[in-house]
């Protein structure tokens, strides 16, 4: 059975300052955000009733909006409160929170300085981004033909909806070929990230991780958390340029993201990896950090 569509659910959505019934939280067809992608958003997770790194997400929303020249009509503290309120009202204990800010219908054309900045926050139950079976074996990535843009071409550090057009095309291509997600290179041909998560590699050295320098893609909140957790364990993390030619030399690969959490990668194109101890330890440490009981006991060793 198909999942219930997202516009046809019970519950409430926080919309420009108040809770409105889920099905009535609509916007007009002639919204600038829809036509010209003047739209930024966040993706957050609640664990046991607490939103992990809530204020970091609200700050990033504000920063993304500022980058697009959109003055947020609410403060970071007000956005924090609204996220909490919408979870409470919808009884979301373990779930996903999606704040979104967009330019409205007051102007319709490329320039839209007087268009209203709207904000809505929704929350829903969402257990695992990749299926539990795929996660345990490691997901399969396929290198996309699309590349992350040059920072002189797009606001690469904003979580802006327009930047996801290439992610959707890449992920659709990957899924059509039997993969779970796409690996995206940057405009120079360096490894960047997946379509909604950052990437880490372990090569020969047991206690050393390598991850691309986030100079043209999101420096994810999960990425930063995992770097912190790795360092706490005495695992060195090297941020550097990583070229696709290095993939064959990797022993372990994993993704990090709010939705993906820490997800081992079992295959990139035709190169296979076995999820190993470092991935497992950091998966467990991350679960502990967010307040979940770890799914495995590997880190107890
Ligand atoms: N890159 C992209 C393109 C993403 O959409 C995300 C998810 N927000 C990430 C990386 C990881 O970011 P975070 O850990 O903050 O969720």
XYZ file of C-alpha atoms and ligand atoms in Angstrom:
317
model
C 0.000 0.000 0.000
C 1.295 3.447 -0.873
C 2.133 5.723 2.036
C -0.384 8.358 2.945
C 0.376 11.429 0.785
C 1.950 14.298 2.669
C -0.898 16.723 1.968
C -3.548 14.384 3.325
C -2.740 13.657 6.936
C -4.157 14.403 10.334
C -2.425 16.803 12.655
C -1.272 20.405 12.623
C 1.432 22.472 10.977
C 2.952 25.652 12.391
C 2.347 28.250 9.691
C 3.442 31.886 10.042
C 3.034 31.931 13.788
C 0.118 29.631 14.476
C -0.883 26.006 14.306
C -3.244 25.279 11.405
C -4.922 21.990 10.463
C -2.505 19.841 8.401
C -4.699 19.678 5.274
C -5.292 23.447 5.300
C -1.643 24.506 5.410
C -1.514 25.502 1.750
C 0.220 28.119 -0.381
C -0.808 29.812 -3.597
C 0.269 28.476 -7.009
C 1.883 31.853 -7.723
C 4.426 31.626 -4.950
C 7.897 32.938 -5.678
C 9.449 30.074 -3.756
C 7.889 27.548 -6.125
C 8.731 29.308 -9.397
C 12.136 30.775 -8.601
C 13.337 28.508 -5.771
C 13.557 31.301 -3.206
C 13.131 28.701 -0.548
C 15.298 27.283 2.243
C 14.593 24.472 4.652
C 15.864 22.282 7.470
C 15.676 18.624 8.371
C 15.773 17.724 12.064
C 15.165 14.639 14.113
C 13.534 14.227 17.496
C 14.711 11.370 19.708
C 12.689 10.522 22.798
C 10.877 13.844 22.567
C 13.974 16.052 22.193
C 15.054 17.598 18.892
C 18.751 16.871 18.403
C 20.850 20.049 17.930
C 17.673 22.101 17.482
C 19.289 25.524 17.817
C 22.065 24.629 15.327
C 19.351 23.756 12.814
C 17.360 26.938 13.498
C 20.542 28.994 13.112
C 21.354 27.269 9.833
C 17.821 28.022 8.602
C 18.375 31.696 9.391
C 21.789 31.668 7.714
C 20.411 29.941 4.617
C 17.607 32.524 4.422
C 20.074 35.399 4.865
C 22.246 33.966 2.097
C 19.252 34.174 -0.256
C 18.510 37.717 0.965
C 15.403 36.615 2.843
C 14.930 38.347 6.201
C 13.430 35.821 8.590
C 10.347 37.209 10.380
C 11.094 35.110 13.486
C 14.137 34.823 15.706
C 16.124 31.616 16.150
C 14.590 31.237 19.634
C 11.084 31.610 18.193
C 11.822 28.993 15.531
C 13.175 26.663 18.235
C 9.953 27.125 20.234
C 7.789 26.574 17.158
C 9.570 23.287 16.361
C 8.974 22.095 19.912
C 5.343 23.255 19.808
C 4.587 21.429 16.572
C 6.115 18.189 17.916
C 4.041 18.465 21.074
C 0.829 19.217 19.211
C 1.361 16.220 16.903
C 2.655 13.946 19.630
C 5.965 13.368 17.812
C 8.432 11.644 20.126
C 10.753 10.028 17.569
C 10.334 11.778 14.275
C 11.453 14.222 11.661
C 10.917 17.988 11.672
C 10.841 20.055 8.502
C 10.964 23.855 8.800
C 10.712 25.655 5.450
C 10.889 29.366 4.574
C 9.881 30.772 1.197
C 8.984 33.954 -0.643
C 5.257 34.313 -1.198
C 2.961 35.611 -3.950
C 3.200 39.370 -3.483
C 5.582 39.686 -6.452
C 5.944 37.340 -9.400
C 9.098 37.838 -11.403
C 12.781 37.322 -10.864
C 13.028 40.193 -8.408
C 10.792 39.849 -5.385
C 12.086 42.175 -2.693
C 8.588 42.841 -1.359
C 7.397 39.264 -1.308
C 6.510 38.045 2.156
C 8.796 35.542 3.820
C 6.620 32.659 4.973
C 7.627 29.966 7.388
C 6.028 26.615 8.055
C 7.135 23.787 10.311
C 5.830 20.232 10.017
C 6.749 17.102 11.942
C 6.039 13.445 11.314
C 7.101 9.972 12.354
C 10.009 8.823 10.223
C 12.058 5.911 11.558
C 14.897 5.202 9.078
C 15.937 6.955 5.868
C 17.381 3.790 4.337
C 15.731 0.439 5.071
C 17.194 -1.409 8.100
C 18.362 -4.285 5.828
C 20.164 -1.883 3.479
C 21.790 -0.158 6.457
C 23.210 -3.356 7.939
C 24.741 -4.511 4.640
C 25.772 -1.042 3.653
C 23.938 0.961 1.007
C 24.902 1.081 -2.655
C 25.973 4.392 -4.217
C 26.297 5.184 -7.882
C 28.394 8.107 -9.087
C 26.167 10.764 -10.575
C 26.759 12.525 -13.867
C 25.633 15.718 -12.089
C 28.137 17.616 -9.987
C 27.978 19.927 -6.998
C 28.376 23.473 -8.288
C 31.236 25.911 -7.883
C 30.649 28.281 -4.915
C 30.772 31.112 -7.459
C 27.787 29.575 -9.249
C 25.391 28.799 -6.398
C 24.951 29.480 -2.649
C 26.475 26.113 -1.802
C 26.472 26.485 1.984
C 22.773 27.324 2.208
C 20.270 24.527 2.583
C 18.388 26.009 -0.365
C 15.737 24.029 -2.186
C 17.105 24.974 -5.627
C 20.279 23.038 -4.923
C 18.261 19.831 -4.543
C 17.168 19.729 -8.181
C 20.453 17.994 -9.118
C 20.136 15.743 -6.058
C 16.713 14.495 -7.114
C 17.883 13.872 -10.685
C 20.970 12.051 -9.375
C 19.027 9.940 -6.887
C 16.405 9.010 -9.478
C 19.150 7.863 -11.871
C 20.818 5.849 -9.094
C 17.572 4.193 -7.987
C 16.618 3.360 -11.577
C 19.947 1.477 -11.835
C 19.276 -0.475 -8.609
C 21.353 1.669 -6.226
C 20.143 3.359 -3.044
C 21.687 6.785 -3.552
C 24.108 8.769 -5.691
C 27.663 9.814 -4.970
C 28.172 13.354 -6.169
C 31.467 14.772 -7.301
C 32.061 18.503 -7.229
C 32.585 20.692 -10.256
C 36.327 19.887 -10.146
C 35.704 16.128 -10.148
C 36.518 15.640 -6.461
C 34.337 13.498 -4.209
C 31.769 15.735 -2.506
C 28.889 13.912 -0.796
C 25.711 11.899 -1.358
C 22.413 13.591 -2.292
C 21.427 14.296 1.312
C 24.370 13.211 3.449
C 28.125 13.701 3.865
C 30.683 10.947 3.284
C 33.626 9.480 5.236
C 36.294 6.954 4.193
C 38.714 4.722 6.063
C 41.742 3.623 4.092
C 44.568 1.368 5.378
C 45.150 3.053 8.721
C 42.739 1.621 11.308
C 42.138 4.751 13.354
C 42.091 7.407 10.673
C 39.093 8.716 8.780
C 39.163 10.896 5.691
C 36.344 13.174 4.611
C 36.119 15.756 1.820
C 36.711 19.398 2.791
C 33.255 21.007 2.725
C 34.160 23.924 0.475
C 31.241 23.575 -1.939
C 28.611 21.589 -0.043
C 26.909 21.494 3.324
C 29.178 20.991 6.338
C 26.492 18.830 7.935
C 25.574 19.032 11.592
C 25.853 15.219 11.733
C 29.255 15.412 10.001
C 30.461 17.801 12.705
C 28.988 15.586 15.434
C 30.671 12.468 14.021
C 34.031 14.265 13.736
C 33.664 15.230 17.416
C 32.733 11.650 18.401
C 35.590 10.172 16.357
C 38.131 12.490 17.972
C 36.769 11.581 21.402
C 37.561 7.944 20.569
C 41.077 8.835 19.435
C 40.154 8.392 15.779
C 41.919 10.989 13.650
C 39.806 12.780 11.036
C 41.528 14.251 8.007
C 39.576 16.760 5.922
C 41.110 16.862 2.472
C 40.586 16.573 -1.266
C 39.505 13.010 -2.065
C 39.535 11.909 -5.689
C 37.290 9.166 -7.142
C 40.417 7.141 -8.045
C 40.883 6.543 -4.306
C 37.587 4.682 -3.923
C 39.152 1.315 -4.815
C 41.630 1.747 -1.936
C 38.979 2.354 0.748
C 38.256 -0.253 3.409
C 35.228 1.360 4.984
C 32.851 4.050 3.798
C 29.880 5.609 5.571
C 27.444 8.492 5.209
C 26.336 10.987 7.837
C 23.206 13.105 7.908
C 20.248 13.987 10.092
C 18.016 11.647 8.104
C 20.697 9.052 7.228
C 22.319 9.217 10.713
C 25.494 7.081 10.327
C 24.865 4.691 7.434
C 27.561 2.281 6.188
C 28.173 2.142 2.434
C 28.615 -1.363 0.982
C 29.242 -0.425 -2.620
C 30.204 2.541 -4.817
C 29.646 1.767 -8.512
C 31.271 -1.702 -8.838
C 33.625 -1.403 -5.828
C 32.474 -3.269 -2.709
C 33.195 -2.623 0.988
C 32.308 -4.493 4.141
C 30.977 -2.275 6.921
C 33.704 -2.487 9.558
C 34.522 -1.633 13.115
C 34.990 2.115 12.786
C 31.616 2.544 11.076
C 29.990 0.361 13.693
C 31.576 2.171 16.627
C 30.556 5.562 15.277
C 27.046 4.331 14.468
C 26.722 3.273 18.105
C 28.350 6.420 19.478
C 26.015 8.550 17.366
C 22.970 6.668 18.608
C 24.161 7.198 22.159
C 24.827 10.894 21.498
C 21.301 11.481 20.180
C 19.817 9.513 23.052
C 18.914 6.223 21.342
C 19.938 2.815 22.698
C 22.659 1.524 20.327
C 21.489 -1.178 17.908
C 24.763 -3.153 18.184
C 27.231 -3.959 20.906
C 30.385 -3.468 18.817
C 31.459 -0.323 20.633
C 31.433 -2.094 23.990
C 34.589 -3.940 22.846
N 24.437 17.294 2.373
C 23.192 17.482 1.899
C 23.009 17.815 0.448
C 22.096 17.367 2.753
O 20.862 17.546 2.289
C 22.309 17.026 4.100
C 21.140 16.879 5.028
N 20.772 18.117 5.561
C 23.618 16.837 4.552
C 24.671 16.976 3.659
C 23.907 16.485 5.984
O 23.583 17.561 6.807
P 23.101 17.349 8.318
O 24.039 16.420 8.944
O 23.156 18.715 8.885
O 21.720 16.796 8.250
